[in-house]
Short mmCIF file of C-alpha atoms in Angstrom, two decimals:
data_model
loop_
_atom_site.label_atom_id
_atom_site.label_comp_id
_atom_site.label_asym_id
_atom_site.label_seq_id
_atom_site.Cartn_x
_atom_site.Cartn_y
_atom_site.Cartn_z
CA MET A 1 6.99 30.87 -23.77
CA ALA A 2 5.60 28.53 -20.95
CA ARG A 3 8.34 25.74 -19.71
CA ALA A 4 7.01 22.69 -19.71
CA GLY A 5 7.11 20.62 -16.46
CA GLY A 6 5.77 22.45 -13.17
CA ALA A 7 4.16 21.16 -10.30
CA GLY A 8 1.89 18.31 -10.73
CA GLY A 9 1.97 18.91 -14.13
CA MET A 10 0.07 22.17 -14.69
CA VAL A 11 2.84 23.72 -16.71
CA THR A 12 3.03 22.43 -19.98
CA GLY A 13 4.39 23.56 -23.30
CA GLY A 14 2.56 25.23 -26.01
CA GLY A 15 2.98 29.01 -25.02
CA THR A 16 1.06 31.15 -22.82
CA GLY A 17 -2.39 30.56 -23.75
CA ALA A 18 -2.36 26.81 -23.60
CA GLY A 19 -0.60 27.32 -20.21
CA ARG A 20 -3.56 29.95 -19.01
CA VAL A 21 -6.20 27.15 -20.08
CA ARG A 22 -4.60 24.91 -17.91
CA LEU A 23 -4.28 27.48 -15.15
CA THR A 24 -8.23 28.44 -15.62
CA GLU A 25 -8.66 24.47 -14.89
CA GLY A 26 -6.89 24.69 -11.85
CA LEU A 27 -8.78 27.95 -10.63
CA CYS A 28 -11.85 26.61 -11.14
CA GLU A 29 -10.83 23.59 -8.89
CA VAL A 30 -9.92 25.38 -6.16
CA ALA A 31 -12.83 27.27 -6.62
CA GLU A 32 -15.39 24.79 -6.22
CA LEU A 33 -12.95 23.16 -3.00
CA GLU A 34 -13.48 26.99 -1.39
CA HIS A 35 -17.11 26.87 -1.91
CA SER A 36 -17.95 23.27 -0.86
CA LEU A 37 -15.47 23.52 2.51
CA CYS A 38 -17.19 27.13 3.61
CA LEU A 39 -20.95 25.53 3.41
CA GLN A 40 -19.28 22.46 5.70
CA TYR A 41 -17.81 24.61 8.06
CA LEU A 42 -21.29 26.36 8.29
CA TYR A 43 -23.41 23.26 8.49
CA ALA A 44 -21.11 21.90 11.43
CA ALA A 45 -20.99 25.24 13.29
CA PHE A 46 -25.16 25.06 12.74
CA SER A 47 -25.10 21.78 14.28
CA LEU A 48 -23.33 22.94 17.61
CA LYS A 49 -25.84 23.35 20.59
CA THR A 50 -26.02 26.56 22.35
CA ARG A 51 -28.17 25.82 25.75
CA PRO A 52 -27.61 23.37 28.38
CA GLU A 53 -31.32 22.86 28.18
CA GLU A 54 -30.74 20.94 25.13
CA GLY A 55 -28.71 18.13 27.04
CA GLY A 56 -25.03 16.76 26.74
CA ILE A 57 -23.25 19.70 27.82
CA ASP A 58 -23.45 21.56 30.95
CA GLU A 59 -23.42 25.64 31.43
CA VAL A 60 -19.26 25.37 31.07
CA GLN A 61 -19.09 23.32 28.24
CA ALA A 62 -21.81 25.51 26.56
CA GLU A 63 -19.43 28.23 26.42
CA LEU A 64 -16.62 25.87 25.53
CA VAL A 65 -19.10 24.94 22.35
CA ARG A 66 -20.30 28.15 21.44
CA GLU A 67 -16.33 29.63 21.35
CA TRP A 68 -16.42 26.29 18.44
CA LYS A 69 -19.04 27.59 17.04
CA GLY A 70 -17.37 31.09 16.35
CA GLN A 71 -14.46 29.51 15.45
CA LEU A 72 -16.40 27.50 12.57
CA LEU A 73 -18.27 30.50 11.57
CA LEU A 74 -14.99 32.80 11.21
CA LEU A 75 -13.44 29.83 9.17
CA ALA A 76 -16.75 30.06 6.85
CA ARG A 77 -16.27 33.47 6.28
CA GLU A 78 -12.36 32.88 5.60
CA GLU A 79 -13.19 30.33 2.87
CA MET A 80 -15.75 32.75 1.15
CA LEU A 81 -13.45 35.30 0.80
CA HIS A 82 -10.75 32.97 -0.29
CA LEU A 83 -13.26 32.31 -2.88
CA GLY A 84 -13.70 35.83 -4.09
CA LEU A 85 -9.61 35.68 -4.37
CA ALA A 86 -9.72 32.72 -6.79
CA LEU A 87 -12.58 34.32 -8.66
CA ASN A 88 -10.33 37.58 -8.86
CA LEU A 89 -7.45 35.20 -10.12
CA LEU A 90 -10.13 34.26 -12.53
CA ALA A 91 -10.60 37.13 -13.94
CA ALA A 92 -7.29 38.50 -14.04
CA VAL A 93 -6.25 35.73 -16.67
CA GLY A 94 -9.23 35.87 -18.61
CA GLY A 95 -11.73 33.08 -16.97
CA ALA A 96 -15.35 33.47 -16.12
CA ALA A 97 -16.61 33.43 -12.68
CA HIS A 98 -17.08 30.15 -11.31
CA LEU A 99 -19.39 29.12 -8.84
CA ARG A 100 -20.82 25.75 -9.77
CA ARG A 101 -19.91 22.71 -7.63
CA PRO A 102 -21.48 19.06 -7.23
CA ASN A 103 -24.01 18.24 -4.55
CA PHE A 104 -23.10 17.00 -1.64
CA PRO A 105 -22.17 14.18 -0.65
CA GLN A 106 -19.00 14.73 -3.35
CA PRO A 107 -16.86 11.33 -3.62
CA GLU A 108 -13.22 11.18 -2.77
CA ARG A 109 -12.58 10.18 -6.62
CA TYR A 110 -13.61 14.09 -7.25
CA TYR A 111 -10.75 15.87 -6.32
CA PRO A 112 -7.38 14.78 -5.99
CA LEU A 113 -7.28 15.10 -1.94
CA GLY A 114 -8.29 11.42 -1.31
CA THR A 115 -11.15 13.19 1.06
CA VAL A 116 -15.08 13.16 1.00
CA ALA A 117 -17.06 16.47 1.23
CA ALA A 118 -20.02 15.99 3.03
CA LEU A 119 -22.90 17.87 5.02
CA GLU A 120 -22.54 16.15 8.33
CA PRO A 121 -22.89 17.43 11.86
CA PHE A 122 -19.60 18.46 14.19
CA SER A 123 -18.38 15.76 15.45
CA ALA A 124 -14.76 13.59 15.68
CA THR A 125 -15.18 12.33 12.53
CA SER A 126 -15.96 15.56 10.85
CA LEU A 127 -13.26 17.36 12.66
CA GLU A 128 -10.71 15.08 11.45
CA ARG A 129 -11.72 15.77 7.61
CA PHE A 130 -11.24 18.94 7.91
CA LEU A 131 -8.06 18.65 9.16
CA ASP A 132 -7.75 16.32 6.02
CA TYR A 133 -8.50 19.40 4.04
CA GLU A 134 -6.23 21.84 6.03
CA ARG A 135 -3.07 19.98 6.62
CA PRO A 136 0.36 21.34 6.07
CA SER A 137 1.78 20.40 2.85
CA ALA A 138 5.28 19.56 4.41
CA PRO A 139 5.35 15.64 5.19
CA CYS A 140 4.55 15.53 9.02
CA PRO A 141 7.05 13.58 11.27
CA ALA A 142 3.56 11.72 12.62
CA ARG A 143 0.57 11.70 10.32
CA GLU A 144 -2.73 13.13 11.71
CA PRO A 145 -5.54 10.76 12.28
CA GLY A 146 -7.78 10.71 9.52
CA VAL A 147 -5.31 11.64 7.36
CA ARG A 148 -6.05 8.55 4.92
CA SER A 149 -3.30 6.20 3.00
CA GLY A 150 -2.78 3.37 0.85
CA PRO A 151 -4.86 2.50 -2.55
CA GLU A 152 -8.15 3.71 -1.56
CA ALA A 153 -6.81 7.44 -1.00
CA ALA A 154 -4.34 7.59 -4.48
CA GLU A 155 -4.92 9.23 -7.35
CA PRO A 156 -4.68 7.52 -10.86
CA GLY A 157 -1.12 7.07 -11.89
CA GLY A 158 -0.07 6.47 -8.02
CA ARG A 159 0.82 9.85 -6.82
CA GLY A 160 -1.36 9.74 -3.85
CA PRO A 161 -3.91 12.17 -2.39
CA GLN A 162 -2.82 16.03 -2.62
CA THR A 163 -3.17 19.32 -0.09
CA VAL A 164 -5.18 22.10 -0.81
CA GLY A 165 -1.88 23.88 -0.53
CA GLN A 166 -0.23 21.51 -3.37
CA LEU A 167 -3.05 22.25 -5.72
CA TYR A 168 -2.20 25.97 -5.00
CA GLY A 169 1.34 25.29 -5.26
CA ARG A 170 0.69 23.91 -9.07
CA ILE A 171 -0.80 27.32 -9.79
CA ARG A 172 1.79 29.13 -8.02
CA ALA A 173 4.03 27.41 -10.39
CA THR A 174 2.18 28.10 -13.51
CA VAL A 175 1.68 31.65 -12.66
CA LEU A 176 5.26 32.20 -12.55
CA ALA A 177 6.28 30.16 -15.54
CA LEU A 178 3.71 32.05 -17.77
CA GLU A 179 5.02 35.51 -19.58
CA GLU A 180 3.23 37.99 -17.44
CA LYS A 181 2.25 40.82 -20.12
CA GLU A 182 0.37 37.80 -21.93
CA LEU A 183 -1.38 35.97 -19.05
CA PHE A 184 -3.30 38.79 -17.22
CA ILE A 185 -5.56 39.69 -19.44
CA GLY A 186 -8.52 40.40 -17.83
CA SER A 187 -10.13 43.79 -17.46
CA GLU A 188 -9.57 45.24 -14.10
CA TYR A 189 -13.38 46.28 -14.17
CA ARG A 190 -14.26 42.74 -12.94
CA GLN A 191 -11.74 42.83 -10.13
CA VAL A 192 -13.75 42.71 -6.52
CA ASP A 193 -11.73 44.64 -4.05
CA SER A 194 -12.44 44.92 -0.03
CA ALA A 195 -14.72 47.67 -0.51
CA ALA A 196 -17.28 45.79 -2.34
CA VAL A 197 -17.52 43.52 0.53
CA ILE A 198 -17.82 45.64 3.44
CA ASP A 199 -20.78 45.31 5.43
CA PRO A 200 -22.19 48.68 4.68
CA GLU A 201 -24.84 48.60 7.67
CA GLY A 202 -22.33 47.33 10.20
CA VAL A 203 -23.80 43.87 11.00
CA LEU A 204 -21.77 41.38 12.03
CA ASP A 205 -22.38 37.63 13.50
CA GLU A 206 -22.68 38.15 17.48
CA ASP A 207 -19.92 34.73 17.38
CA VAL A 208 -17.19 36.76 15.57
CA THR A 209 -15.51 39.02 17.73
CA VAL A 210 -12.00 39.12 15.25
CA GLY A 211 -11.59 40.30 11.85
CA TYR A 212 -12.58 39.06 8.61
CA GLY A 213 -8.68 37.80 7.91
CA VAL A 214 -8.66 38.23 4.54
CA GLU A 215 -10.05 40.56 2.30
CA PRO A 216 -10.22 40.50 -1.25
CA PHE A 217 -7.97 42.82 -3.65
CA VAL A 218 -6.94 43.72 -7.26
CA ILE A 219 -5.21 41.04 -9.15
CA ASP A 220 -3.71 42.53 -12.15
CA ASP A 221 -0.47 41.29 -12.40
CA ARG A 222 2.12 38.32 -11.17
CA ALA A 223 3.35 40.17 -7.95
CA SER A 224 -0.69 40.30 -6.78
CA ALA A 225 -1.83 37.17 -8.39
CA LEU A 226 1.34 35.37 -5.93
CA ARG A 227 0.00 37.54 -2.84
CA ALA A 228 -3.49 36.19 -3.19
CA ILE A 229 -1.94 32.50 -3.60
CA ASP A 230 0.19 32.75 -0.74
CA LEU A 231 -2.11 34.74 1.33
CA ILE A 232 -4.87 31.72 1.07
CA VAL A 233 -1.96 28.94 1.93
CA GLU A 234 -0.41 30.84 4.69
CA GLN A 235 -4.00 31.34 6.42
CA GLY A 236 -3.92 27.38 6.67
CA GLU A 237 -5.17 25.70 3.69
CA GLY A 238 -1.85 23.65 3.37
CA ALA A 239 0.52 25.83 5.51
CA GLU A 240 4.02 24.76 5.20
CA GLU A 241 3.73 24.55 9.18
CA ASP A 242 1.26 24.89 11.91
CA ARG A 243 1.21 28.55 11.81
CA GLU A 244 -0.38 30.18 15.16
CA GLY A 245 -3.84 30.98 13.80
CA SER A 246 -4.20 28.96 10.56
CA HIS A 247 -7.00 27.40 9.78
CA TYR A 248 -4.96 24.04 10.73
CA HIS A 249 -4.06 25.37 13.95
CA ARG A 250 -7.17 26.28 15.11
CA LEU A 251 -9.05 22.86 14.15
CA LEU A 252 -6.04 21.54 15.94
CA ARG A 253 -7.16 23.75 19.62
CA ILE A 254 -10.93 22.38 18.61
CA ARG A 255 -9.82 18.89 18.58
CA ALA A 256 -8.27 19.24 21.81
CA GLY A 257 -10.90 20.49 23.74
CA LEU A 258 -13.09 17.73 22.33
CA ASP A 259 -10.83 14.95 23.30
CA THR A 260 -10.22 16.52 26.36
CA GLU A 261 -14.24 16.70 26.94
CA LEU A 262 -14.65 12.88 25.48
CA ALA A 263 -11.80 11.56 27.98
CA ALA A 264 -13.70 13.60 30.83
CA ALA A 265 -17.20 12.05 30.04
CA ALA A 266 -15.40 8.26 29.91
CA ARG A 267 -14.18 8.91 33.24
CA THR A 268 -16.97 10.77 34.81
CA GLY A 269 -19.92 8.49 33.42
CA ARG A 270 -21.43 12.00 32.06
CA PRO A 271 -22.45 12.39 28.47
CA PHE A 272 -20.87 15.10 26.60
CA VAL A 273 -22.90 15.61 23.22
CA PRO A 274 -22.19 18.76 21.54
CA ALA A 275 -24.02 18.74 18.54
CA ARG A 276 -27.79 18.21 17.31
CA PRO A 277 -27.88 15.05 15.71
CA LEU A 278 -28.41 16.25 12.27
CA LEU A 279 -29.05 14.34 9.18
CA ARG A 280 -26.04 13.66 6.65
CA ASN A 281 -26.44 15.32 3.54
CA PRO A 282 -30.06 16.44 4.01
CA VAL A 283 -32.20 16.96 0.85
CA VAL A 284 -35.86 17.53 0.14
CA ARG A 285 -35.72 15.66 -3.13
CA PRO A 286 -33.43 13.46 -5.04
CA VAL A 287 -30.55 15.26 -6.53
CA PRO A 288 -29.12 13.65 -9.82
CA ASP A 289 -25.76 14.00 -9.12
CA ALA A 290 -25.32 12.78 -5.70
CA GLU A 291 -25.40 9.28 -4.04
CA GLY A 292 -25.75 8.75 -0.10
CA THR A 293 -28.13 11.24 0.58
CA THR A 294 -30.64 11.63 3.30
CA LEU A 295 -34.59 12.91 2.77
CA ILE A 296 -36.44 15.29 4.75
CA SER A 297 -39.75 14.09 5.30
CA GLU A 298 -41.52 16.40 8.04
CA PRO A 299 -43.47 18.64 6.24
CA LEU A 300 -42.63 22.04 8.40
CA ALA A 301 -38.52 21.23 7.93
CA ARG A 302 -39.46 20.29 4.16
CA GLU A 303 -40.64 24.09 3.63
CA ALA A 304 -38.02 25.48 5.77
CA ALA A 305 -35.42 23.42 3.49
CA GLU A 306 -37.50 24.18 0.45
CA LEU A 307 -36.72 28.14 1.35
CA PHE A 308 -33.50 27.78 2.18
CA ASP A 309 -32.48 26.11 -0.94
CA ASP A 310 -34.33 29.13 -2.88
CA GLY A 311 -32.64 32.11 -0.82
CA TYR A 312 -29.44 30.27 -1.39
CA GLY A 313 -29.57 30.08 -5.42
CA LEU A 314 -30.87 33.29 -5.45
CA LEU A 315 -27.55 34.28 -3.45
CA VAL A 316 -25.41 32.42 -5.97
CA LEU A 317 -26.90 34.53 -8.97
CA MET A 318 -26.70 37.08 -7.30
CA LEU A 319 -22.83 36.66 -6.39
CA LEU A 320 -22.47 35.40 -10.22
CA ARG A 321 -23.60 38.25 -11.53
CA PHE A 322 -21.54 40.89 -8.95
CA TYR A 323 -18.38 38.46 -9.71
CA SER A 324 -19.01 38.66 -13.61
CA ARG A 325 -19.67 42.46 -13.86
CA VAL A 326 -20.93 42.64 -17.36
CA ASP A 327 -22.18 45.97 -17.96
CA GLU A 328 -23.19 46.69 -14.77
CA ALA A 329 -23.19 50.83 -13.64
CA PRO A 330 -21.50 51.22 -10.04
CA ALA A 331 -25.39 51.99 -8.31
CA GLU A 332 -26.04 48.41 -10.04
CA ARG A 333 -23.41 46.62 -8.61
CA ARG A 334 -23.98 48.44 -5.26
CA ARG A 335 -27.69 47.33 -5.24
CA ILE A 336 -26.62 43.83 -5.58
CA GLN A 337 -24.14 44.27 -2.75
CA ARG A 338 -26.46 45.57 -0.49
CA VAL A 339 -28.49 42.45 -0.67
CA ALA A 340 -25.85 39.84 -1.50
CA PHE A 341 -23.15 40.75 1.04
CA PHE A 342 -24.15 40.24 4.53
CA PRO A 343 -28.09 40.82 4.69
CA LEU A 344 -28.73 37.44 2.80
CA MET A 345 -25.77 36.18 4.30
CA THR A 346 -26.33 36.88 7.91
CA MET A 347 -30.20 37.54 8.07
CA PHE A 348 -31.51 34.32 5.86
CA VAL A 349 -28.69 31.63 5.54
CA ARG A 350 -27.53 31.57 8.98
CA PRO A 351 -30.72 31.90 10.96
CA LEU A 352 -32.95 29.62 8.88
CA GLY A 353 -29.71 26.99 8.51
CA GLU A 354 -29.77 27.23 12.45
CA VAL A 355 -33.46 27.19 12.64
CA LEU A 356 -33.20 23.84 10.54
CA SER A 357 -31.17 22.40 12.93
CA GLU A 358 -33.38 22.31 15.75
CA LEU A 359 -36.48 21.00 13.58
CA PRO A 360 -37.41 17.28 13.32
CA ALA A 361 -36.37 15.99 9.96
CA ARG A 362 -38.60 12.91 10.06
CA ALA A 363 -40.97 10.71 12.33
CA GLY A 364 -39.84 8.06 14.52
CA ASN A 365 -36.65 7.09 16.02
CA PRO A 366 -34.12 7.49 16.37
CA PRO A 367 -34.73 11.26 16.15
CA ALA A 368 -32.60 13.53 13.93
CA SER A 369 -33.06 17.41 13.28
CA ALA A 370 -32.89 18.52 9.28
CA GLY A 371 -30.05 21.27 8.57
CA PRO A 372 -29.76 22.92 5.38
CA PRO A 373 -29.29 20.93 2.18
CA PHE A 374 -27.26 23.91 0.41
CA ALA A 375 -28.63 22.14 -3.04
CA PHE A 376 -27.06 23.11 -6.35
CA ARG A 377 -29.61 23.15 -9.09
CA ARG A 378 -29.32 23.55 -12.69
CA GLY A 379 -30.64 27.05 -13.21
CA LEU A 380 -28.02 28.27 -11.00
CA ALA A 381 -26.20 30.00 -14.01
CA LEU A 382 -25.31 33.67 -15.20
CA ILE A 383 -27.94 36.00 -16.57
CA PRO A 384 -26.42 37.68 -19.10
CA GLU A 385 -28.43 40.81 -19.50
CA ALA A 386 -28.20 43.50 -16.49
CA ARG A 387 -32.03 44.48 -16.91
CA VAL A 388 -32.76 40.65 -17.13
CA ALA A 389 -31.26 39.73 -14.30
CA HIS A 390 -31.89 42.64 -12.02
CA GLN A 391 -35.44 41.93 -12.84
CA VAL A 392 -35.15 38.12 -11.98
CA PHE A 393 -33.61 38.86 -8.55
CA ALA A 394 -36.48 41.38 -7.88
CA GLU A 395 -39.11 38.74 -8.29
CA ARG A 396 -37.30 35.98 -6.22
CA LEU A 397 -36.59 38.35 -3.71
CA ALA A 398 -40.27 39.27 -3.79
CA HIS A 399 -41.17 35.61 -3.54
CA LEU A 400 -38.64 34.66 -0.72
CA ALA A 401 -40.54 37.27 0.97
CA VAL A 402 -43.95 35.75 0.85
CA ARG A 403 -43.00 32.33 1.51
CA SER A 404 -40.96 33.39 4.90
CA ARG A 405 -44.10 34.83 5.96
CA ARG A 406 -45.52 31.96 5.30
CA LEU A 407 -42.78 30.07 6.62
CA ALA A 408 -43.51 32.39 9.77
CA ARG A 409 -47.32 31.75 10.56
CA ARG A 410 -46.38 28.26 10.18
CA MET A 411 -44.25 28.12 12.76
CA ARG A 412 -46.37 30.42 15.59
CA THR A 413 -49.13 27.25 15.20
CA ALA A 414 -46.37 24.66 14.72
CA ASN A 415 -45.11 22.67 18.37
CA VAL A 416 -41.85 24.21 18.30
CA PRO A 417 -40.34 26.54 20.77
CA ASP A 418 -40.63 29.93 21.26
CA ARG A 419 -37.02 31.01 20.07
CA LEU A 420 -37.75 29.49 16.93
CA GLN A 421 -41.08 31.13 16.20
CA HIS A 422 -38.87 34.67 16.89
CA ARG A 423 -36.45 33.97 14.84
CA THR A 424 -38.53 33.20 11.71
CA ASP A 425 -40.78 36.22 12.42
CA LEU A 426 -37.47 38.33 12.41
CA LEU A 427 -35.95 36.78 9.33
CA ALA A 428 -39.44 37.45 7.39
CA LYS A 429 -39.21 41.13 8.34
CA ASP A 430 -35.47 41.29 7.02
CA VAL A 431 -36.61 39.63 3.83
CA ALA A 432 -38.96 41.78 3.10
CA ARG A 433 -36.74 44.72 4.08
CA MET A 434 -34.14 43.08 1.49
CA SER A 435 -36.96 42.89 -0.74
CA ARG A 436 -38.48 46.29 -0.70
CA SER A 437 -35.01 47.97 -0.70
CA PHE A 438 -33.78 45.95 -3.87
CA ALA A 439 -37.14 46.87 -5.89
CA GLY A 440 -36.68 50.41 -4.67
CA GLU A 441 -33.44 51.04 -6.47
CA ALA A 442 -33.57 52.11 -10.17
CA VAL A 443 -32.59 50.10 -12.71
CA ARG A 444 -31.58 50.93 -16.48
CA PRO A 445 -35.01 51.34 -18.43
#
């Protein structure tokens, strides 16, 4: 039987079944947070400049900014892998794959962290928000700037904001409190291990030169569940101390570098502007569950942003199917893997997100670039039948290929730098290759 109490009230009486319900709710919450934070890191990384000719940075600073970008991309990748572990935990206790999330911006009240989730370009402000997410659970002698206190950050009941580590602590306490043999009722068939996310073509981001950090593994008992939770927390999301190499530690190093450059700029009068002026929370049309969005109005950027959202939506659909594993044969799972993992992420999401970071979002002043919206639409839900799901994926990939070619043609005649034309040409070829590959693999009749 479950014992009463537990961290944050998650563990309650009522038996393992009732405890499992609360555990599933907590895991869905952290899955949303991991998903959201991954996208926020990507957005900030896409905003960073890479060439001195963009202005605001010199040759030496360009190298520094590229290093920051590489670190943010690595953090995003590790958040994606943390999400995979959270989904394995959900599957282990009988929950469904959860990739839903609210659209940006997400208000402070949405999660018990006292922190707004927003798509914003890299800045001292967005960096402090990331530190807020990743700060240690243990009280610090001196509070970090950007960590809010007072009534505006407090939860109902006056407990105050929690850290991500504390959220995982509640989950850990529940896993410890419930009967093991009654808690882990999920099938191992639904578990995703590291072999499922290894890049089969050896495609790596050129800015990321270290390992993935966390790879998903099978979770089927208390020991493996605790290993997953501790691994995520120790990597930096609420670690009990400032660990070398943790997310928190890496963000502190970026902040120290930013502080140094800003101080030098103030002293010398030479500006230091490492990021492009991306819109905050860009959209191509209003979304019903978010306020404070900014509309992309320039036609070329709107077309690219709509294409981006369709590709991101397809990626979510495929990942939902991959992690749900309803009735696919191994060959069908590999079919999804070969598109969803790495090709669609690194050959579509990243290049088009970076192109959007340089496309004008609107006419007039002040100038602003578009940025990827990452819109989450109502139709992004599991398609239960394998045959139907694979048909939908093939159709959407084919449509994505057609629209990618159309965007590439428009870019060739637009007043944009040659490098952006070249990237969209490559993107169109890569999406066409993905579409042909997916269509060419047999699916059950």
